[in-house]
Amino acid sequence: MSVHIAVNCDPAPFRINVKLLHRRTLWLLQQNKVANHSVSVLLVDDKEISWLNSNYRDKTGPTNVLSFSFDDGGDPLSVVESIGIKELGDIIISVETASREADNLKTSLHDRLTWLITHGLLHLLGYDHERSEKEANEMWALENQLIKQLHNSRSNQMTQLAINVDHVATVRNARGVNEPDPVAAAAICELAGASGIVVHLREDRRHINDRDIHLLRETIKTRMNLEMGANKKIVEIALALKPDMVTLVPEKRQELTTEGGLNVTGQKKKLAKTINQMNKAGIPVSLFIDPEAKQVKAAQAIGATYVELHTGRYCDAENEIIQEKEYQLITSAAEEAYQMGLRVNAGHGLDYQNTAKIAALDTIEELSIGHAIIARAVFVGLDQAVREMGQIVRDASMTF
Ligand code: PXP
């Protein structure tokens, strides 16, 4: 499957987000079951589309969208298989006309362009609104349905950034004093745009403690994600605290940080019990797992709402080849989980260099990042460190 988007007009006045349109067009190909086909989208100005309109359709003046099927006249999906891929054709859109229409319809330019791409694509797939009223109604209905689904889909949503403030507590506890305070840190993270705050209440309370979680519960304005081991005492605390969600993680006393994901397949009964208890209290549960199909399936089978994919092996990879392999594992586990109806988060080891690639996956809803942001904050301040990471995540997830 491939989508080629070319801008053949002065893009400056429009600030066109080609990546966003690319992502939405890929989604449209998938939804129309032509994921193994390719399509080209050319964004032009009124002058160029007028020229095409007059030369190919005998019409004067600009129009909003034209589509030219690669296999003009035949069954659009049956014939062309040059070099192994199927070419649907070209969709040509005047950005100037689309922009005027967006203003009139009080919608954004990108939503208007998306609608025009949808319209052009349906033409390439053989739909027509000029042949008969019945066909026109069928085409409008499908167009509306696709746009509605797109707006609710992950292809239209931005990856969120949740910040783990455990490391602030680690510094505080190193001195046995009361600063820096993770509660103040959480507020700064939120003011700088974080979509959630993550804290890990460990059995040994090596960083976050009971006072922190209670104050955080009262003061967090976004969402509180409590990381925890599935052990009786911590479960009781979580049930009383009622965070917005919990993430169950494996917890070993000697480890420096959470090493590896949960073995869900090996402890289904225990984890299912905790999930059940949490769900009864209205707390959704995420399971922190390695990006493996068997763990994803087990998480879904025992009723998890989310999985958080462990990105540690991807982040720590010794070379690019290994990193790419790990990235592919994350991509397919995320896709598999998403297709099963699980919500998908990811985290561990993400930093200012390796985050963009993960944030760009439209199956992933939220990233949980701690160490890299707190480490940078020592030099540039927490507010700036969060904003910089937020920008990376936003740019990569390609949505406004
Ligand atoms: N997600 C989980 C489940 C974790 O245990 C941690 C580490 O506390 C993180 C994300 C954040 O990892 P890092 O501090 O390396 O960004």
Coordinates of C-alpha atoms and ligand atoms in Angstrom, one line a residue:
M1 CA 0.0 0.0 0.0
S2 CA 1.3 3.4 -0.8
V3 CA 0.1 7.0 -0.9
H4 CA 1.9 9.7 -2.7
I5 CA 1.0 13.2 -1.8
A6 CA 2.7 16.0 -3.8
V7 CA 2.2 19.7 -3.3
N8 CA 2.4 21.6 -6.6
C9 CA 1.3 25.0 -5.4
D10 CA 2.6 27.7 -3.0
P11 CA 2.1 25.9 0.3
A12 CA 3.1 29.0 2.4
P13 CA -0.4 30.5 2.8
F14 CA -1.9 27.2 3.8
R15 CA 0.5 25.4 6.2
I16 CA -0.4 22.0 4.7
N17 CA 0.3 19.1 6.9
V18 CA 1.2 16.5 4.3
K19 CA 1.8 13.8 6.9
L20 CA -1.6 14.1 8.4
L21 CA -3.2 13.8 4.9
H22 CA -1.0 10.9 4.2
R23 CA -2.1 9.1 7.3
R24 CA -5.8 9.8 6.7
T25 CA -5.5 8.6 3.1
L26 CA -3.8 5.3 4.2
W27 CA -6.7 4.9 6.6
L28 CA -9.2 5.4 3.8
L29 CA -7.5 2.8 1.6
Q30 CA -7.7 0.3 4.5
Q31 CA -11.4 1.1 5.2
N32 CA -12.3 0.6 1.5
K33 CA -10.4 -2.7 1.5
V34 CA -7.8 -1.6 -1.1
A35 CA -4.9 -1.5 1.3
N36 CA -2.7 -3.2 -1.3
H37 CA -3.3 -0.5 -3.8
S38 CA -1.6 2.8 -4.3
V39 CA -3.0 6.3 -5.0
S40 CA -1.5 9.7 -5.8
V41 CA -2.8 12.9 -4.4
L42 CA -1.7 16.1 -6.1
L43 CA -2.4 19.5 -4.4
V44 CA -2.5 22.3 -6.9
D45 CA -3.8 25.9 -7.2
D46 CA -6.8 27.2 -9.0
K47 CA -4.9 28.0 -12.2
E48 CA -3.7 24.4 -12.6
I49 CA -7.0 22.7 -11.8
S50 CA -8.7 25.1 -14.2
W51 CA -6.3 24.0 -16.9
L52 CA -7.0 20.3 -16.2
N53 CA -10.8 21.0 -16.0
S54 CA -10.8 22.6 -19.4
N55 CA -8.5 20.2 -21.1
Y56 CA -10.0 16.9 -19.7
R57 CA -13.6 17.8 -18.9
D58 CA -14.4 20.7 -21.3
K59 CA -15.4 22.9 -18.3
T60 CA -14.2 26.4 -17.6
G61 CA -13.0 27.7 -14.2
P62 CA -11.6 25.9 -11.2
T63 CA -13.2 23.0 -9.4
N64 CA -12.4 21.5 -6.0
V65 CA -11.3 17.9 -7.0
L66 CA -10.7 15.8 -10.1
S67 CA -9.9 12.2 -10.2
F68 CA -8.2 10.3 -13.0
S69 CA -8.4 6.5 -12.8
F70 CA -5.3 4.6 -13.8
D71 CA -7.5 2.1 -15.5
D72 CA -9.9 4.5 -17.1
G73 CA -13.0 2.8 -18.4
G74 CA -12.4 -0.6 -16.9
D75 CA -13.1 -2.2 -13.6
P76 CA -10.9 0.1 -11.3
L77 CA -9.8 -2.8 -9.2
S78 CA -9.2 -5.6 -11.6
V79 CA -6.5 -4.9 -14.1
V80 CA -3.5 -2.8 -13.3
E81 CA -0.8 -4.7 -11.5
S82 CA 2.4 -3.1 -12.8
I83 CA 5.5 -4.0 -10.8
G84 CA 3.4 -5.9 -8.3
I85 CA 1.3 -3.0 -6.9
K86 CA -2.1 -1.9 -8.0
E87 CA -2.4 1.7 -9.0
L88 CA -5.8 3.3 -8.4
G89 CA -5.0 6.7 -10.1
D90 CA -4.6 10.4 -9.3
I91 CA -6.7 12.7 -7.1
I92 CA -6.1 16.3 -7.9
I93 CA -7.3 19.0 -5.5
S94 CA -7.2 22.7 -5.7
V95 CA -6.0 23.9 -2.3
E96 CA -7.3 27.4 -3.1
T97 CA -10.8 26.2 -3.8
A98 CA -10.7 23.8 -0.8
S99 CA -9.6 26.7 1.5
R100 CA -12.5 28.9 0.3
E101 CA -14.9 26.0 0.8
A102 CA -13.5 25.3 4.3
D103 CA -14.2 29.0 5.2
N104 CA -17.7 28.8 3.9
L105 CA -18.4 25.5 5.7
K106 CA -16.7 26.7 8.8
T107 CA -14.4 23.7 8.9
S108 CA -10.7 23.3 8.8
L109 CA -8.7 23.2 5.6
H110 CA -7.4 19.7 6.5
D111 CA -10.9 18.4 7.1
R112 CA -12.0 19.8 3.8
L113 CA -9.0 18.3 2.0
T114 CA -9.8 15.0 3.7
W115 CA -13.4 15.1 2.5
L116 CA -12.2 15.9 -1.1
I117 CA -9.6 13.0 -0.9
T118 CA -12.5 10.7 0.2
H119 CA -14.7 11.9 -2.6
G120 CA -11.9 11.5 -5.2
L121 CA -11.0 8.1 -3.9
L122 CA -14.6 6.9 -4.1
H123 CA -14.6 8.0 -7.8
L124 CA -11.4 6.0 -8.4
L125 CA -13.2 3.0 -6.8
G126 CA -16.0 3.3 -9.3
Y127 CA -18.6 5.3 -7.4
D128 CA -20.4 8.0 -9.3
H129 CA -22.9 10.7 -8.4
E130 CA -23.8 11.8 -11.9
R131 CA -25.2 8.6 -13.4
S132 CA -28.3 8.2 -11.3
E133 CA -29.9 9.5 -8.1
K134 CA -29.6 6.0 -6.5
E135 CA -25.9 5.9 -7.2
A136 CA -25.4 9.5 -5.9
N137 CA -27.2 8.6 -2.7
E138 CA -25.1 5.5 -2.2
M139 CA -21.9 7.6 -2.8
W140 CA -22.9 10.4 -0.4
A141 CA -23.9 7.9 2.3
L142 CA -20.6 6.1 2.1
E143 CA -18.7 9.4 2.1
N144 CA -20.5 10.6 5.2
Q145 CA -19.9 7.3 6.9
L146 CA -16.2 7.2 6.2
I147 CA -15.7 10.8 7.4
K148 CA -17.6 10.0 10.6
Q149 CA -15.5 6.9 11.2
L150 CA -12.3 8.7 10.5
H151 CA -13.1 11.3 13.1
N152 CA -13.5 8.6 15.7
S153 CA -10.5 6.6 14.6
R154 CA -6.9 6.6 15.9
S155 CA -5.8 7.9 12.5
N156 CA -7.4 11.2 13.5
Q157 CA -6.1 11.4 17.1
M158 CA -2.9 12.7 18.5
T159 CA -0.6 10.5 20.6
Q160 CA -0.7 11.7 24.2
L161 CA 2.2 12.2 26.5
A162 CA 1.9 11.1 30.2
I163 CA 4.8 11.8 32.5
N164 CA 6.2 9.6 35.1
V165 CA 7.4 11.7 38.1
D166 CA 8.9 8.9 40.1
H167 CA 12.4 10.2 39.5
V168 CA 11.6 13.5 41.2
A169 CA 10.8 11.4 44.3
T170 CA 14.0 9.5 43.9
V171 CA 16.0 12.7 44.2
R172 CA 14.0 13.8 47.2
N173 CA 14.4 10.5 49.0
A174 CA 18.2 10.4 48.3
R175 CA 18.4 13.3 50.9
G176 CA 15.6 12.2 53.1
V177 CA 14.1 15.7 52.8
N178 CA 10.9 17.0 51.3
E179 CA 12.1 18.5 48.0
P180 CA 12.0 18.3 45.1
D181 CA 8.3 17.4 45.5
P182 CA 6.7 15.1 42.9
V183 CA 3.4 16.7 43.6
A184 CA 4.7 20.1 42.5
A185 CA 6.5 18.4 39.5
A186 CA 3.2 16.9 38.4
A187 CA 1.5 20.3 38.4
I188 CA 4.3 21.8 36.3
C189 CA 4.1 18.8 33.8
E190 CA 0.4 19.4 33.5
L191 CA 0.8 23.1 32.9
A192 CA 3.4 22.3 30.2
G193 CA 0.9 20.1 28.4
A194 CA 1.2 16.6 29.8
S195 CA -2.0 14.5 29.3
G196 CA -1.5 12.5 32.4
I197 CA 0.7 11.8 35.4
V198 CA 2.2 8.3 36.1
V199 CA 3.5 7.2 39.5
H200 CA 4.7 3.8 40.6
L201 CA 3.9 2.9 44.2
R202 CA 6.5 0.2 44.9
E203 CA 6.2 -2.2 47.8
D204 CA 9.5 -0.8 49.1
R205 CA 8.4 2.8 48.6
R206 CA 11.8 3.6 47.2
H207 CA 10.5 6.7 45.4
I208 CA 6.8 7.5 45.5
N209 CA 5.2 7.1 48.9
D210 CA 1.7 7.0 50.4
R211 CA 1.6 10.8 51.1
D212 CA 2.5 11.5 47.4
I213 CA -0.3 9.4 45.9
H214 CA -3.0 10.9 48.1
L215 CA -1.9 14.4 47.4
L216 CA -1.5 13.6 43.7
R217 CA -5.0 12.1 43.7
E218 CA -6.4 15.4 44.9
T219 CA -4.3 17.7 42.8
I220 CA -3.9 16.0 39.4
K221 CA -6.1 17.7 36.9
T222 CA -5.5 15.4 33.9
R223 CA -5.4 11.7 34.6
M224 CA -3.6 9.7 37.3
N225 CA -2.1 6.4 36.2
L226 CA -1.0 4.3 39.2
E227 CA 1.7 1.7 38.3
M228 CA 1.8 -1.1 40.7
G229 CA 2.5 -4.8 41.3
A230 CA -0.5 -7.1 41.6
N231 CA 0.0 -7.7 45.3
K232 CA -2.7 -7.7 48.0
K233 CA -1.6 -4.6 50.0
I234 CA -1.0 -2.4 47.0
V235 CA -4.3 -3.5 45.4
E236 CA -6.1 -2.4 48.6
I237 CA -4.5 1.0 48.5
A238 CA -5.4 1.4 44.8
L239 CA -9.0 0.4 45.4
A240 CA -9.3 3.0 48.1
L241 CA -7.4 5.7 46.1
K242 CA -9.4 5.2 42.8
P243 CA -6.8 6.5 40.3
D244 CA -8.1 7.1 36.8
M245 CA -6.4 3.9 35.7
V246 CA -3.8 1.4 37.0
T247 CA -0.9 -0.2 35.1
L248 CA 0.1 -3.6 36.5
V249 CA 3.8 -4.2 36.2
P250 CA 6.1 -6.9 37.4
E251 CA 8.0 -5.8 40.5
K252 CA 11.2 -7.3 41.7
R253 CA 12.9 -5.8 44.8
Q254 CA 16.4 -5.8 43.4
E255 CA 15.7 -4.2 40.0
L256 CA 16.8 -0.6 39.3
T257 CA 13.6 0.0 37.2
T258 CA 10.8 -2.2 35.8
E259 CA 12.8 -4.9 33.9
G260 CA 10.7 -6.6 31.2
G261 CA 7.0 -6.9 30.9
L262 CA 4.5 -9.0 32.8
N263 CA 4.3 -12.7 32.0
V264 CA 0.5 -12.6 31.5
T265 CA 0.3 -16.1 30.0
G266 CA 2.0 -17.5 33.1
Q267 CA -0.2 -15.8 35.8
K268 CA -3.6 -15.3 34.1
K269 CA -5.6 -16.3 37.2
K270 CA -3.9 -13.8 39.6
L271 CA -4.0 -11.0 37.1
A272 CA -7.6 -11.7 36.1
K273 CA -8.5 -11.4 39.8
T274 CA -6.9 -8.0 40.2
I275 CA -8.4 -6.8 36.9
N276 CA -11.8 -7.9 38.1
Q277 CA -11.4 -6.1 41.5
M278 CA -10.3 -2.9 39.8
N279 CA -13.1 -3.0 37.1
K280 CA -15.7 -3.5 39.8
A281 CA -14.3 -0.3 41.4
G282 CA -14.5 1.5 38.0
I283 CA -10.8 1.5 37.5
P284 CA -9.6 0.4 34.0
V285 CA -6.5 -1.7 34.0
S286 CA -3.4 -1.7 31.7
L287 CA -1.0 -4.6 31.6
F288 CA 2.7 -3.7 31.0
I289 CA 3.9 -6.3 28.5
D290 CA 6.6 -7.1 26.1
P291 CA 5.6 -6.6 22.5
E292 CA 4.7 -10.3 21.9
A293 CA 1.5 -11.7 20.3
K294 CA 1.0 -14.3 23.0
Q295 CA 1.1 -11.6 25.8
V296 CA -1.3 -9.4 23.9
K297 CA -3.8 -12.3 23.4
A298 CA -3.6 -13.2 27.1
A299 CA -4.1 -9.6 28.2
Q300 CA -7.2 -9.4 26.1
A301 CA -8.5 -12.8 27.3
I302 CA -8.3 -11.8 30.9
G303 CA -10.2 -8.5 30.4
A304 CA -7.5 -5.8 30.4
T305 CA -8.7 -2.5 29.0
Y306 CA -5.2 -1.4 27.9
V307 CA -1.8 -2.9 27.3
E308 CA 1.3 -0.8 27.7
L309 CA 4.0 -2.1 25.3
H310 CA 7.5 -2.2 26.8
T311 CA 9.7 -0.2 24.6
G312 CA 12.9 -0.9 26.6
R313 CA 14.5 -3.4 24.1
Y314 CA 13.8 -0.9 21.2
C315 CA 15.4 1.9 23.2
D316 CA 18.4 0.0 24.4
A317 CA 19.2 -1.7 21.0
E318 CA 22.9 -1.9 20.3
N319 CA 22.6 -1.1 16.6
E320 CA 20.1 0.1 14.0
I321 CA 19.4 -3.4 12.7
I322 CA 18.4 -4.7 16.2
Q323 CA 16.4 -1.5 16.8
E324 CA 14.5 -1.9 13.6
K325 CA 13.7 -5.5 14.5
E326 CA 12.4 -4.4 17.9
Y327 CA 10.5 -1.5 16.3
Q328 CA 8.7 -4.0 14.1
L329 CA 7.8 -6.1 17.1
I330 CA 6.2 -3.1 18.7
T331 CA 4.4 -2.1 15.5
S332 CA 2.9 -5.6 15.1
A333 CA 2.0 -6.1 18.8
A334 CA 0.4 -2.6 18.8
E335 CA -1.6 -3.4 15.6
E336 CA -2.7 -6.8 17.0
A337 CA -3.8 -5.3 20.3
Y338 CA -5.6 -2.5 18.6
Q339 CA -7.4 -4.8 16.3
M340 CA -8.5 -6.9 19.3
G341 CA -10.1 -3.8 20.8
L342 CA -7.4 -3.1 23.4
R343 CA -6.3 0.4 24.0
V344 CA -2.5 0.7 23.5
N345 CA 0.0 2.7 25.4
A346 CA 3.8 2.3 25.3
G347 CA 6.8 3.3 27.3
H348 CA 10.1 2.7 29.0
G349 CA 13.5 4.1 28.0
L350 CA 11.9 6.6 25.5
D351 CA 14.0 9.8 25.0
Y352 CA 14.4 12.8 22.8
Q353 CA 15.9 10.8 20.0
N354 CA 13.9 7.6 19.9
T355 CA 10.4 8.7 20.8
A356 CA 9.2 10.1 17.4
K357 CA 9.1 6.8 15.7
I358 CA 6.9 5.3 18.4
A359 CA 4.7 8.3 18.7
A360 CA 4.0 8.1 14.9
L361 CA 2.2 4.7 15.3
D362 CA -1.4 5.5 15.1
T363 CA -2.3 2.4 17.1
I364 CA -0.7 3.9 20.2
E365 CA -2.7 6.2 22.3
E366 CA -0.3 7.4 25.0
L367 CA 3.4 7.3 25.8
S368 CA 4.6 7.1 29.4
I369 CA 8.0 8.8 29.8
G370 CA 9.9 9.6 32.9
H371 CA 13.7 9.4 33.1
A372 CA 14.6 11.3 29.9
I373 CA 12.3 14.2 30.8
I374 CA 13.4 14.5 34.4
A375 CA 17.1 14.2 33.4
R376 CA 16.7 17.0 30.8
A377 CA 14.8 19.1 33.3
V378 CA 17.9 19.3 35.5
F379 CA 19.5 21.4 32.8
V380 CA 16.6 23.2 31.0
G381 CA 13.8 23.2 33.6
L382 CA 10.9 20.8 33.8
D383 CA 8.5 23.1 31.9
Q384 CA 10.8 23.3 28.9
A385 CA 11.7 19.6 29.0
V386 CA 8.0 18.6 28.9
R387 CA 7.2 21.1 26.2
E388 CA 10.1 19.8 24.0
M389 CA 8.9 16.2 24.4
G390 CA 5.3 17.3 23.8
Q391 CA 6.4 18.9 20.5
I392 CA 8.2 15.7 19.4
V393 CA 5.2 13.6 20.2
R394 CA 2.8 16.1 18.5
D395 CA 4.9 16.4 15.3
A396 CA 5.3 12.7 15.0
S397 CA 1.7 11.9 15.5
M398 CA 0.9 14.2 12.6
T399 CA -2.3 15.7 13.8
F400 CA -3.3 19.2 14.7
Ligands
PXP1 N1 6.1 2.6 31.8 C1 6.4 1.8 32.9 C2 5.4 0.6 33.1 C3 7.5 1.9 33.8 O1 7.6 1.1 34.8 C4 8.3 3.0 33.5 C5 9.5 3.3 34.5 O2 9.1 3.7 35.7 C6 8.0 3.9 32.5 C7 7.0 3.6 31.6 C8 8.9 5.1 32.2 O3 10.2 4.7 31.8 P1 11.3 5.8 31.7 O4 11.5 6.3 33.0 O5 12.5 5.0 31.2 O6 10.8 6.8 30.7

